[in-house]
CSV table of C-alpha atoms in Angstrom, one decimal:
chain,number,residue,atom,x,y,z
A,424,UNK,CA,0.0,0.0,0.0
A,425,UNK,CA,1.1,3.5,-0.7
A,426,UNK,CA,2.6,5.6,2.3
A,427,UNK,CA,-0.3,8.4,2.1
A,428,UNK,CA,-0.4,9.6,5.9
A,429,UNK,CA,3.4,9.6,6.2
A,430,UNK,CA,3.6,11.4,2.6
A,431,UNK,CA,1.7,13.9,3.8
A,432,UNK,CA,3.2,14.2,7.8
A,433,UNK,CA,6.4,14.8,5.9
A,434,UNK,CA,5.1,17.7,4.0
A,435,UNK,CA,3.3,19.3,7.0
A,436,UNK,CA,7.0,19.1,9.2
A,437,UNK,CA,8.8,20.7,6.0
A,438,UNK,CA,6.5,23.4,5.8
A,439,UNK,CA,6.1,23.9,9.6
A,440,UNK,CA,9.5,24.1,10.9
A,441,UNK,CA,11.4,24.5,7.2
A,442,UNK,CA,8.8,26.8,5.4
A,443,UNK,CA,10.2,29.6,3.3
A,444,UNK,CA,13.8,29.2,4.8
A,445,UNK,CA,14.3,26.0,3.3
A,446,UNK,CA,12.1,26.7,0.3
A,447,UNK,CA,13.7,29.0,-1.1
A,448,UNK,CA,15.4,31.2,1.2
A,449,UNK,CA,18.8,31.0,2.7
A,450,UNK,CA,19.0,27.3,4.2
A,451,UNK,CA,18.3,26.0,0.9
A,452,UNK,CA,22.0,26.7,-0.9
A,453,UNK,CA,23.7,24.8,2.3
A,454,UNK,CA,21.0,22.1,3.1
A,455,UNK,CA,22.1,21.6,-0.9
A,456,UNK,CA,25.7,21.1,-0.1
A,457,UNK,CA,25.4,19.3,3.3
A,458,UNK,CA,23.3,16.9,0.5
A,459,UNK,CA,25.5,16.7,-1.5
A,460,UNK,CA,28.9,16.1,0.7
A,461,UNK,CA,27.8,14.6,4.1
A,462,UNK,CA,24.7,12.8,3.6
A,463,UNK,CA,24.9,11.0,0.3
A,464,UNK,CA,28.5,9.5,1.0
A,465,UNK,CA,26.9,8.6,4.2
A,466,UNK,CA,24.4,6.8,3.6
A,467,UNK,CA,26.4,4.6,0.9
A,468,UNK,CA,29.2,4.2,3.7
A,469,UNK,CA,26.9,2.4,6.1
A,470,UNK,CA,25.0,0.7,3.4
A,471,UNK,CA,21.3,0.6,2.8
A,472,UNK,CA,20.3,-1.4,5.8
A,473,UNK,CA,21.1,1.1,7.7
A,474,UNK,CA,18.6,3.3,9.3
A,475,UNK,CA,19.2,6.4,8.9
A,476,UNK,CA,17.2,9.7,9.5
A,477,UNK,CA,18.2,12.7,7.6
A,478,UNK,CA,17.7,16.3,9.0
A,479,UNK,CA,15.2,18.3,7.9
A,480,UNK,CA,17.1,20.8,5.3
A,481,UNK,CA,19.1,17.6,4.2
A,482,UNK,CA,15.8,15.5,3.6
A,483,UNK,CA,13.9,18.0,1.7
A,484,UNK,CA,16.7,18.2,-1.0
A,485,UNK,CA,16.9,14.3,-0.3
A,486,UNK,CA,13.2,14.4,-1.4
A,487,UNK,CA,13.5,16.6,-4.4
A,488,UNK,CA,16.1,14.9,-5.8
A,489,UNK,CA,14.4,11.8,-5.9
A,490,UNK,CA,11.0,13.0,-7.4
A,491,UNK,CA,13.2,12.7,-10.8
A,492,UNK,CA,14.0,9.3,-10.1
A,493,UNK,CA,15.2,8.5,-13.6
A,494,UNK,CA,18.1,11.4,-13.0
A,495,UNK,CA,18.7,10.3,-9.3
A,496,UNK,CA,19.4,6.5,-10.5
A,497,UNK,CA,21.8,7.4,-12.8
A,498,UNK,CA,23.7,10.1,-10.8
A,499,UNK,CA,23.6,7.2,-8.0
A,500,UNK,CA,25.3,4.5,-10.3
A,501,UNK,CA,27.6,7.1,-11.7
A,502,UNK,CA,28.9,8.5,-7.8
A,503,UNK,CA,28.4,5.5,-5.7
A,504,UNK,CA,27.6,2.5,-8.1
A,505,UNK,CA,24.4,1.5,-6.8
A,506,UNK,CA,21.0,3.5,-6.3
A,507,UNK,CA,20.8,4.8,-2.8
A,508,UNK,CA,17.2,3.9,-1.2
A,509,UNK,CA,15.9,5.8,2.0
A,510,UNK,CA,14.2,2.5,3.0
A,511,UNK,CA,12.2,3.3,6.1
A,512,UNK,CA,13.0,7.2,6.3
A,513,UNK,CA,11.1,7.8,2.3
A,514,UNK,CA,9.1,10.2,4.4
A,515,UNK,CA,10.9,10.7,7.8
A,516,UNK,CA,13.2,13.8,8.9
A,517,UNK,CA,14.8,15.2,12.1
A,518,UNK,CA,14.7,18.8,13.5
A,519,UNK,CA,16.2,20.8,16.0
A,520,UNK,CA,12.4,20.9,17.8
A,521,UNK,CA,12.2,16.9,18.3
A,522,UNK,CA,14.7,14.6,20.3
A,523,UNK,CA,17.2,13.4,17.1
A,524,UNK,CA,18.0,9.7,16.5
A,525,UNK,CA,21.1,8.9,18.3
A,526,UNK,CA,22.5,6.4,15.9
A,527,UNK,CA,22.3,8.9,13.3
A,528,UNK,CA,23.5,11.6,14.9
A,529,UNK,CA,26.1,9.7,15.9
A,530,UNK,CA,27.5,8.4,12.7
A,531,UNK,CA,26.9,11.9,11.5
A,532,UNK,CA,29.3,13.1,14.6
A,533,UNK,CA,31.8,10.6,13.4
A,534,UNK,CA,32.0,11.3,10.0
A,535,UNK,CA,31.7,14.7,10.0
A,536,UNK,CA,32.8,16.0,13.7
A,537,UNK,CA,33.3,20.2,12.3
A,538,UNK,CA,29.7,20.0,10.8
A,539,UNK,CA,26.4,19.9,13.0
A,540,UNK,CA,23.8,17.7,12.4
A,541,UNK,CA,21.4,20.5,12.4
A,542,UNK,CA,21.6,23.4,10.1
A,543,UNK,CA,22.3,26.6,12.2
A,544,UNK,CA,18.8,28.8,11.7
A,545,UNK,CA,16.7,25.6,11.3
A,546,UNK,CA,13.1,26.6,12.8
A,547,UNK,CA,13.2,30.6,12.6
A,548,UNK,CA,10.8,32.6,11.6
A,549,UNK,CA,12.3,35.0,9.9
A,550,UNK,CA,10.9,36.1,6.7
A,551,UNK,CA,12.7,35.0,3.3
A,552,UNK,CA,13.1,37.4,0.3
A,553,UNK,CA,11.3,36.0,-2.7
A,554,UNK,CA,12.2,36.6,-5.7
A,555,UNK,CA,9.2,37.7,-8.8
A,556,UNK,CA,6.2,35.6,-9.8
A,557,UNK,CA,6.4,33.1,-12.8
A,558,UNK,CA,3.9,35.4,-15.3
A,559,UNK,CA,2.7,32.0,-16.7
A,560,UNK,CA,2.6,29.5,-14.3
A,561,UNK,CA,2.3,32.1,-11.2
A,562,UNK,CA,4.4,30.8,-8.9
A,563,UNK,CA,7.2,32.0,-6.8
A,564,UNK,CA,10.6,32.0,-7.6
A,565,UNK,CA,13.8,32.0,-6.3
A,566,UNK,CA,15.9,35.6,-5.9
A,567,UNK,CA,19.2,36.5,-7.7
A,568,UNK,CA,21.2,35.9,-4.2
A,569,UNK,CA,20.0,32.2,-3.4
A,570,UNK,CA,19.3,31.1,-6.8
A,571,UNK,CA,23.1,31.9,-7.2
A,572,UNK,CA,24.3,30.5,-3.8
A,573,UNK,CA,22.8,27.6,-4.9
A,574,UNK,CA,24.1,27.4,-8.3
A,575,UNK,CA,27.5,27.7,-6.4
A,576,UNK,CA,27.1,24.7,-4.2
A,577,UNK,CA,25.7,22.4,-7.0
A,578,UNK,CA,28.9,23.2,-9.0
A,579,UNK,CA,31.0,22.6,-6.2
A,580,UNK,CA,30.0,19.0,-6.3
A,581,UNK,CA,29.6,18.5,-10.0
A,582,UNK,CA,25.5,18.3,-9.3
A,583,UNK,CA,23.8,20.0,-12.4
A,584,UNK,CA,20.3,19.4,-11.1
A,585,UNK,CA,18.5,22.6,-10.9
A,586,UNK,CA,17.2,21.3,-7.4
A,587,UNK,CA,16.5,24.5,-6.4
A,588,UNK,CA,14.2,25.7,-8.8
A,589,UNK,CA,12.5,22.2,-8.1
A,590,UNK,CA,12.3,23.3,-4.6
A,591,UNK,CA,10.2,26.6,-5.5
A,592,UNK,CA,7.8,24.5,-7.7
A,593,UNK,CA,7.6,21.8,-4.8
A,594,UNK,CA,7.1,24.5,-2.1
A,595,UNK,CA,2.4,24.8,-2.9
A,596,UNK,CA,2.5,20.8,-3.4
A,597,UNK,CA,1.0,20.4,-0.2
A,598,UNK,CA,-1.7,22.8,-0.6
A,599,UNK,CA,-3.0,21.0,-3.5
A,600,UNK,CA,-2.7,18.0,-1.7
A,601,UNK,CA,-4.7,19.6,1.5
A,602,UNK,CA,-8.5,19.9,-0.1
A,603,UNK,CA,-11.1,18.3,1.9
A,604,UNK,CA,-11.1,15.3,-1.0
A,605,UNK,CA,-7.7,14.2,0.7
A,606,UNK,CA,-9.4,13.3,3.8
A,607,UNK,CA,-10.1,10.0,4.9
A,608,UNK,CA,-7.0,7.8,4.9
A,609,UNK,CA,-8.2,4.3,3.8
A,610,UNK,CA,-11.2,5.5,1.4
A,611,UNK,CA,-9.2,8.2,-0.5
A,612,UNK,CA,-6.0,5.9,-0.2
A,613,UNK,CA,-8.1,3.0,-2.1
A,614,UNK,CA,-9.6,5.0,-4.4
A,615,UNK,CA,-6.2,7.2,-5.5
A,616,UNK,CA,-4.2,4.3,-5.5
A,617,UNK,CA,-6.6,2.5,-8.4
A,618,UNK,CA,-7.1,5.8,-10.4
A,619,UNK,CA,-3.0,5.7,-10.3
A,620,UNK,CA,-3.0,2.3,-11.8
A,621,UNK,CA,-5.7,3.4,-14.2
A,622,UNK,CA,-3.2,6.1,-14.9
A,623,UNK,CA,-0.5,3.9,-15.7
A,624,UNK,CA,-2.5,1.8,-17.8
A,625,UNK,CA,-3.3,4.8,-20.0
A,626,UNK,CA,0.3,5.3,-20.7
A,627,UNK,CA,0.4,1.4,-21.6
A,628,UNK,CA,-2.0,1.6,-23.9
A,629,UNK,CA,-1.8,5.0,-25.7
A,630,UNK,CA,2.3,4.8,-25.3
A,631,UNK,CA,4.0,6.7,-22.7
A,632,UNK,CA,6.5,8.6,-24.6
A,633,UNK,CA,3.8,9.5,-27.5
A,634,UNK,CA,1.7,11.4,-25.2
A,635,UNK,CA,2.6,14.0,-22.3
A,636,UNK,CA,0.1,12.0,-19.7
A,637,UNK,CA,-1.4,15.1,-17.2
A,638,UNK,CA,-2.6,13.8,-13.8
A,639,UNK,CA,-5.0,15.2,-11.3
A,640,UNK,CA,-3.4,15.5,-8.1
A,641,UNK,CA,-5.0,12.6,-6.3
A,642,UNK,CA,-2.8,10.7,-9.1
A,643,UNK,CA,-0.1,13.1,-8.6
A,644,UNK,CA,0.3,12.4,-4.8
A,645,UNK,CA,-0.2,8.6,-5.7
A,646,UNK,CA,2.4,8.8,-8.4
A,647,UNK,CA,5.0,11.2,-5.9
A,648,UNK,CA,4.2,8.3,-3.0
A,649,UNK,CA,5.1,5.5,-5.2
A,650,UNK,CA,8.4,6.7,-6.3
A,651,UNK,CA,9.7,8.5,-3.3
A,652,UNK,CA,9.4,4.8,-1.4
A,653,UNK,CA,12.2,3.2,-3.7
A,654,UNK,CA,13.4,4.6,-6.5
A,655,UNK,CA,14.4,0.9,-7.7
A,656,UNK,CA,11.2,-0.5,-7.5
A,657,UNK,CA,9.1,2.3,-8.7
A,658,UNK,CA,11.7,2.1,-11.6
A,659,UNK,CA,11.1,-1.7,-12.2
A,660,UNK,CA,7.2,-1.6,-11.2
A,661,UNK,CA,6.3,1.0,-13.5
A,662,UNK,CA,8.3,-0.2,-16.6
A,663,UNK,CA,6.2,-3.4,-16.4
A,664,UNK,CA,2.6,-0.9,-15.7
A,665,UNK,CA,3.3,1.5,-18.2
A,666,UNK,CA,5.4,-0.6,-20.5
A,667,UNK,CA,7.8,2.3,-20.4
A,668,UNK,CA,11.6,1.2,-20.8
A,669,UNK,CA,13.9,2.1,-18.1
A,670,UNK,CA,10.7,3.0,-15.8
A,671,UNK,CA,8.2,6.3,-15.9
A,672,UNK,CA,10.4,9.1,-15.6
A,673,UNK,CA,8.9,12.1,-13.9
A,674,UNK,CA,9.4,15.8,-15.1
A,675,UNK,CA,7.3,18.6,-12.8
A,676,UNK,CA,9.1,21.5,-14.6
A,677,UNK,CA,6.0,22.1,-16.8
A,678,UNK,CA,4.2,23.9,-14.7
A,679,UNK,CA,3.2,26.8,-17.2
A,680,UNK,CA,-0.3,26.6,-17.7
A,681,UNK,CA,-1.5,29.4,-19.9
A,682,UNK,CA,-3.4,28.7,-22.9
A,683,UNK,CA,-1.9,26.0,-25.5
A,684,UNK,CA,0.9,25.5,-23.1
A,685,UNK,CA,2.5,21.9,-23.2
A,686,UNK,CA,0.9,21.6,-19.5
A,687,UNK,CA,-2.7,22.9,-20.9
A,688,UNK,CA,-2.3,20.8,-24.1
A,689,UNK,CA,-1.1,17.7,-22.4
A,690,UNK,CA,-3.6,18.1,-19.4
A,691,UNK,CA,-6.9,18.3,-22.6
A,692,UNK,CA,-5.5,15.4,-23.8
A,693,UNK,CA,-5.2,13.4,-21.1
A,694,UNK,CA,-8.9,14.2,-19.9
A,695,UNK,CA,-10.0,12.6,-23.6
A,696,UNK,CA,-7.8,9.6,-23.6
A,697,UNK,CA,-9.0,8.9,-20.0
A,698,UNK,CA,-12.9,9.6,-20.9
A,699,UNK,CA,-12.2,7.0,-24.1
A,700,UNK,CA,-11.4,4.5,-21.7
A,701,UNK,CA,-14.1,5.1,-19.1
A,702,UNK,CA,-16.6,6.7,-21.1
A,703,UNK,CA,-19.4,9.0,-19.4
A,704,UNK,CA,-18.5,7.1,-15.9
A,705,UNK,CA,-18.8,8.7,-12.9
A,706,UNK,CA,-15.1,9.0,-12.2
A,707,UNK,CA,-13.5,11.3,-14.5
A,708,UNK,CA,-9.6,12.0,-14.3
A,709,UNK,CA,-10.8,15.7,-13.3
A,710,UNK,CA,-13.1,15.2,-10.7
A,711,UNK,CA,-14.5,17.8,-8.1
A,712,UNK,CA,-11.4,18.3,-5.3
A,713,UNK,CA,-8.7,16.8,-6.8
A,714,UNK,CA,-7.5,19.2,-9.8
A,715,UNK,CA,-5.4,22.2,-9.8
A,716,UNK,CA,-6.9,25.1,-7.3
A,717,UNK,CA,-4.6,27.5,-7.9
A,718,UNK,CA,-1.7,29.3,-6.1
A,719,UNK,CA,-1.8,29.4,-1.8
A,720,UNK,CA,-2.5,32.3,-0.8
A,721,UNK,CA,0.5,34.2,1.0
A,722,UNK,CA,-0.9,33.4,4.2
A,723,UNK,CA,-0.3,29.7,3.6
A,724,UNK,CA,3.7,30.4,3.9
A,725,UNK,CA,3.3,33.1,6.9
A,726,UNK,CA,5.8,31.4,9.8
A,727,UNK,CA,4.2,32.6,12.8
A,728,UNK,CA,0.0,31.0,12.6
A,729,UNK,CA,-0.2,34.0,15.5
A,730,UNK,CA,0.0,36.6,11.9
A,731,UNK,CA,-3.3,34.6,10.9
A,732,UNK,CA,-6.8,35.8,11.3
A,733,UNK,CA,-9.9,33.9,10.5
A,734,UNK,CA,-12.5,35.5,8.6
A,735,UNK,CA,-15.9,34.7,8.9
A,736,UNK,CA,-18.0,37.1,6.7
A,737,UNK,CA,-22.0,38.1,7.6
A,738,UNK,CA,-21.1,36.2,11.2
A,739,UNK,CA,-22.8,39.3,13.0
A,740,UNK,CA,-25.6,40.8,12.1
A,741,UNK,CA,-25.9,44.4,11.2
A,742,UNK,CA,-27.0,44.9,14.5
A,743,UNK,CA,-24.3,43.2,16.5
A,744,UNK,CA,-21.9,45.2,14.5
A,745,UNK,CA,-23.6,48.1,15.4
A,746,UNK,CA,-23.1,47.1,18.9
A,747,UNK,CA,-19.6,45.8,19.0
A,748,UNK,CA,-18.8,48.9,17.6
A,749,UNK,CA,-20.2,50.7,20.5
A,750,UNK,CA,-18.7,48.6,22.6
A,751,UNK,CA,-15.2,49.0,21.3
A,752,UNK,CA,-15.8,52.9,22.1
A,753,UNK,CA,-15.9,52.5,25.6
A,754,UNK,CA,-13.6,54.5,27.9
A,755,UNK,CA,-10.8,51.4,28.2
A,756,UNK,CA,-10.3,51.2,24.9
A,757,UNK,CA,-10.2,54.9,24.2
A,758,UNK,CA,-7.8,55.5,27.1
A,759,UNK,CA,-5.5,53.3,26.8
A,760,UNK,CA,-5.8,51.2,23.4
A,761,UNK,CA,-7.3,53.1,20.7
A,762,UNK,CA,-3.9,54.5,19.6
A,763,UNK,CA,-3.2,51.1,18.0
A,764,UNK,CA,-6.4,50.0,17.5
A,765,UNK,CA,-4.4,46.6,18.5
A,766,UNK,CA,-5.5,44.5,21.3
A,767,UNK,CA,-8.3,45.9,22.4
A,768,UNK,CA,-11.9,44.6,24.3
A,769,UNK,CA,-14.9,44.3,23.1
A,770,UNK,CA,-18.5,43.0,24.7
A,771,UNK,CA,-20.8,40.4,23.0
A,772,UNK,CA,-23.8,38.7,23.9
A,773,UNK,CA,-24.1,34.8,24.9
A,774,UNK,CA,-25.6,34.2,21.8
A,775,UNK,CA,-22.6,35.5,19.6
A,776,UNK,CA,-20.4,32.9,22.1
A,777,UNK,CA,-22.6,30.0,21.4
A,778,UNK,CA,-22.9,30.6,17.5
A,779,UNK,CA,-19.1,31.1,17.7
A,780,UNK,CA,-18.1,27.4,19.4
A,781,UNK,CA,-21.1,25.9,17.5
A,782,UNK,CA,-19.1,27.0,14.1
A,783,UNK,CA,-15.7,26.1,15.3
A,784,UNK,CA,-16.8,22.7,16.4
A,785,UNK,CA,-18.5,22.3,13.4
A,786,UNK,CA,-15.1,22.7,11.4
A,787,UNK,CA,-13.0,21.0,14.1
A,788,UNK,CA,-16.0,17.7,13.6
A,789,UNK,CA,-14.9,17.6,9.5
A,790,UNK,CA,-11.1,17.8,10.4
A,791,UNK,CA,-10.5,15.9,13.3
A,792,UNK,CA,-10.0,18.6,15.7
A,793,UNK,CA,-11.3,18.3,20.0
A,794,UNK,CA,-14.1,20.9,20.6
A,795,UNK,CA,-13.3,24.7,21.3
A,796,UNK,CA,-12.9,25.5,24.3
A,797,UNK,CA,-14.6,28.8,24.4
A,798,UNK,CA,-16.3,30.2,27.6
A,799,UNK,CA,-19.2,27.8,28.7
A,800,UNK,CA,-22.0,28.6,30.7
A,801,UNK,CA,-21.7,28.1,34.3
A,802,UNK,CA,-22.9,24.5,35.5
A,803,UNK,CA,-26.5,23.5,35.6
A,804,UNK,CA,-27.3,26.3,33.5
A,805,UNK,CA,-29.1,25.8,30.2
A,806,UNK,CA,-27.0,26.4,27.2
A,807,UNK,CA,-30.3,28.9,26.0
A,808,UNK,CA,-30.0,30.8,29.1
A,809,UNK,CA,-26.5,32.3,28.8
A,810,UNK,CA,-27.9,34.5,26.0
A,811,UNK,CA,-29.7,36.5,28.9
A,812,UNK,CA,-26.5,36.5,31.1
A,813,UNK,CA,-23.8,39.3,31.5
A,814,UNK,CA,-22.6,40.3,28.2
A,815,UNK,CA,-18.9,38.3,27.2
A,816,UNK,CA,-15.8,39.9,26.7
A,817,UNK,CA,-13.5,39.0,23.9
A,818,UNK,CA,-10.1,40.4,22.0
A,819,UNK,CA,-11.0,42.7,19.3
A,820,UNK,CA,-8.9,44.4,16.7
A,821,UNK,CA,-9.2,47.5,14.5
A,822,UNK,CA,-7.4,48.5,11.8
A,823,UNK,CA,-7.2,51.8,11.0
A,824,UNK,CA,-6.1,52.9,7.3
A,825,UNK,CA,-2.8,54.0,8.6
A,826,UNK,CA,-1.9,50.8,9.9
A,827,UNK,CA,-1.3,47.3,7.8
A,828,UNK,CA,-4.0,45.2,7.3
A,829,UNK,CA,-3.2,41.7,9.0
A,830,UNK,CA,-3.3,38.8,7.1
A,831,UNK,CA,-6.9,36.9,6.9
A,832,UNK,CA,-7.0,33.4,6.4
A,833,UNK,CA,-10.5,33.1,3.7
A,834,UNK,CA,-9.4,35.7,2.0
A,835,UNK,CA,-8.1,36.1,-1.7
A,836,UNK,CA,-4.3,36.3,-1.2
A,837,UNK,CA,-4.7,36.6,2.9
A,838,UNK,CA,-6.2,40.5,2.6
């Protein structure tokens, strides 16, 4: 079975305690070169029973470098003589946050005694410079400094794969990947799993190199799964699926997807060959929650979740506004807040409180998530009744138009 839930636990620690800094910021050029001259000739030292847990930086270039498994074999065979498999750590990582792996660490400390295990700046928050938006495919790239830094460190070791610029394109993976279709581990593992095969029997029938095959990103995370397990057997499994010589290679720099673009183009034909073979069934290859859904907002890379508001438009009625408003005019505020318009108190009723917890629970039902613990009514007391109790005080913030708007979770682009 495919590795789904730790696929995905992976993703969520590299973009948690790596985000932007390791994206495409300034732990990217060394976690390339630690790569590159400690870990690689490490784990072929020890052999590939060993078990051995990468730090994060090093295991996110580890990652990318296998999702072109075709290119990693070969550079494999050519510097070590064999392909290097990550057996039991394909989706595992260490970071300065958790208690590291001793043996690793230890071999780590023995081979390499004036380099730490753990990159110095792993886990800050501070804020990486991006470089301008991709006008076609609208996504982020790299700036002059680190793109070159990390140019510099691949030539250093002979590497010419533009990991880094893989790296950018891999960096809003995990927010396609994070739509409420990608919930529920064993149905949607099941079903993605067998549209994967149906994928690779596409390419068997209609020839994989005659056609540039487009998969929805159920597929997608399917396909990634499969080949970041073992680059051997994915190699070997998929020659034999696809009937593609030498295994499926896997390309995600076409990611331009403007009109009659090759990623356009190859996406309208795959939708046709895929409705040939399953005619007007009720699975399409594009089905609703699984296809592209655009860029993440900036939000979505924002290190500190403190930075993020949720938004809940028409929440409050017009009168309630009304009232808050008042509210937030009362003498406290005015005396010693309101020239921020930060942090500041604000009364609502009991009914505002219960509406609030019953929408939070209702979100924290569909993802998993304990009840809020918002203020309850005292015991014995009908939940009904705390509507006529003393009105509820709560944080409020106002931003005034000389001050930055913060960041708001629902909306386009976090404004």
């Amino acid at each position: 079975p495919l590795r789904f839930d730790e696929h995905k636990a992976f993703l969520r620690v590299v973009h948690s305690r790596g985000g932007d800094a390791l994206y495409l910021g300034p732990l990217l050029p060394r976690a390339i070169k630690r790569y590159l001259k400690h870990w690689l000739p490490l784990v072929a030292s020890e052999g590939d029973g060993a078990r051995l847990i990468p730090p994060l930086d090093v295991a996110w270039v580890w990652h990318l470098h296998r999702l072109a498994p075709r290119r990693y074999a070969v550079y494999c065979n050519e510097r070590f003589g064999r392909v290097l498999e990550p057996a039991e750590a394909a989706f595992k990582a260490q970071s300065a946050a958790d208690e590291a792996d001793g043996e690793t660490r230890r071999l780590w400390e023995k081979h390499y005694a004036d380099e730490p295990f753990f990159q110095r700046g792993e886990g800050e928050s501070s804020p990486a410079e991006w470089g301008p938006r991709d006008p076609l495919s609208n996504q982020t790239t790299l700036c002059a400094e680190i793109k070159t830094a990390c140019a510099a460190a691949r030539s250093e070791h002979g590497f010419d794969y533009d990991v880094e610029t893989c790296s950018a394109r891999q960096r809003t993976f995990l927010w396609q990947v994070s739509q409420p279709a990608f919930s529920g581990s064993e149905g949607f593992a099941a079903a993605a799993g067998e549209r994967y095969l149906q994928f690779l029997g596409l390419m068997k029938k209609h020839g994989c190199e005659e056609h540039f095959f487009v998969p929805s990103y159920d597929i997608d995370f399917a396909w990634h799964t499969h080949m970041l397990s073992s680059t051997t057997c994915y190699l070997r499994e998929t020659e034999a699926l696809a009937d593609a010589p030498g295994g499926v290679d896997h390309d995600d720099s076409v990611n331009q997807r403007h009109e009659d673009s090759k990623l356009h183009l190859g996406w309208a034909e795959t939708k046709e060959l895929w409705a040939s073979e399953h005619g007007d069934a009720a699975d399409p290859i594009d089905r609703t929650g699984v296809t592209y859904r655009g860029e993440p907002p900036d939000w979505w890379f924002e290190a500190d979740g403190s930075d993020i508001y949720r938004v809940l438009d028409c929440f409050l009625s017009e009168e309630e506004v009304a009232n808050a408003l008042e509210k937030l005019s009362c003498e406290a505020n005015v005396r010693g807040r309101a020239h921020s318009g930060f942090d500041m108190g604000c009364q609502v009723s009991g009914d505002v409180m219960r509406r609030l917890r019953e929408q939070i629970d209702a979100e924290g039902a569909v993802e998993g998530r304990e009840p809020a613990e918002l203020a309850q009514p005292p015991a014995g007391q009908e939940p009904q009744q705390e509507e006529e109790q003393e009105l509820v005080e709560v944080p409020a913030r106002v931003c005034p138009a000389s001050k930055s708007v913060p960041q708001h979770k629902d909306k386009p682009d976090g404004k």
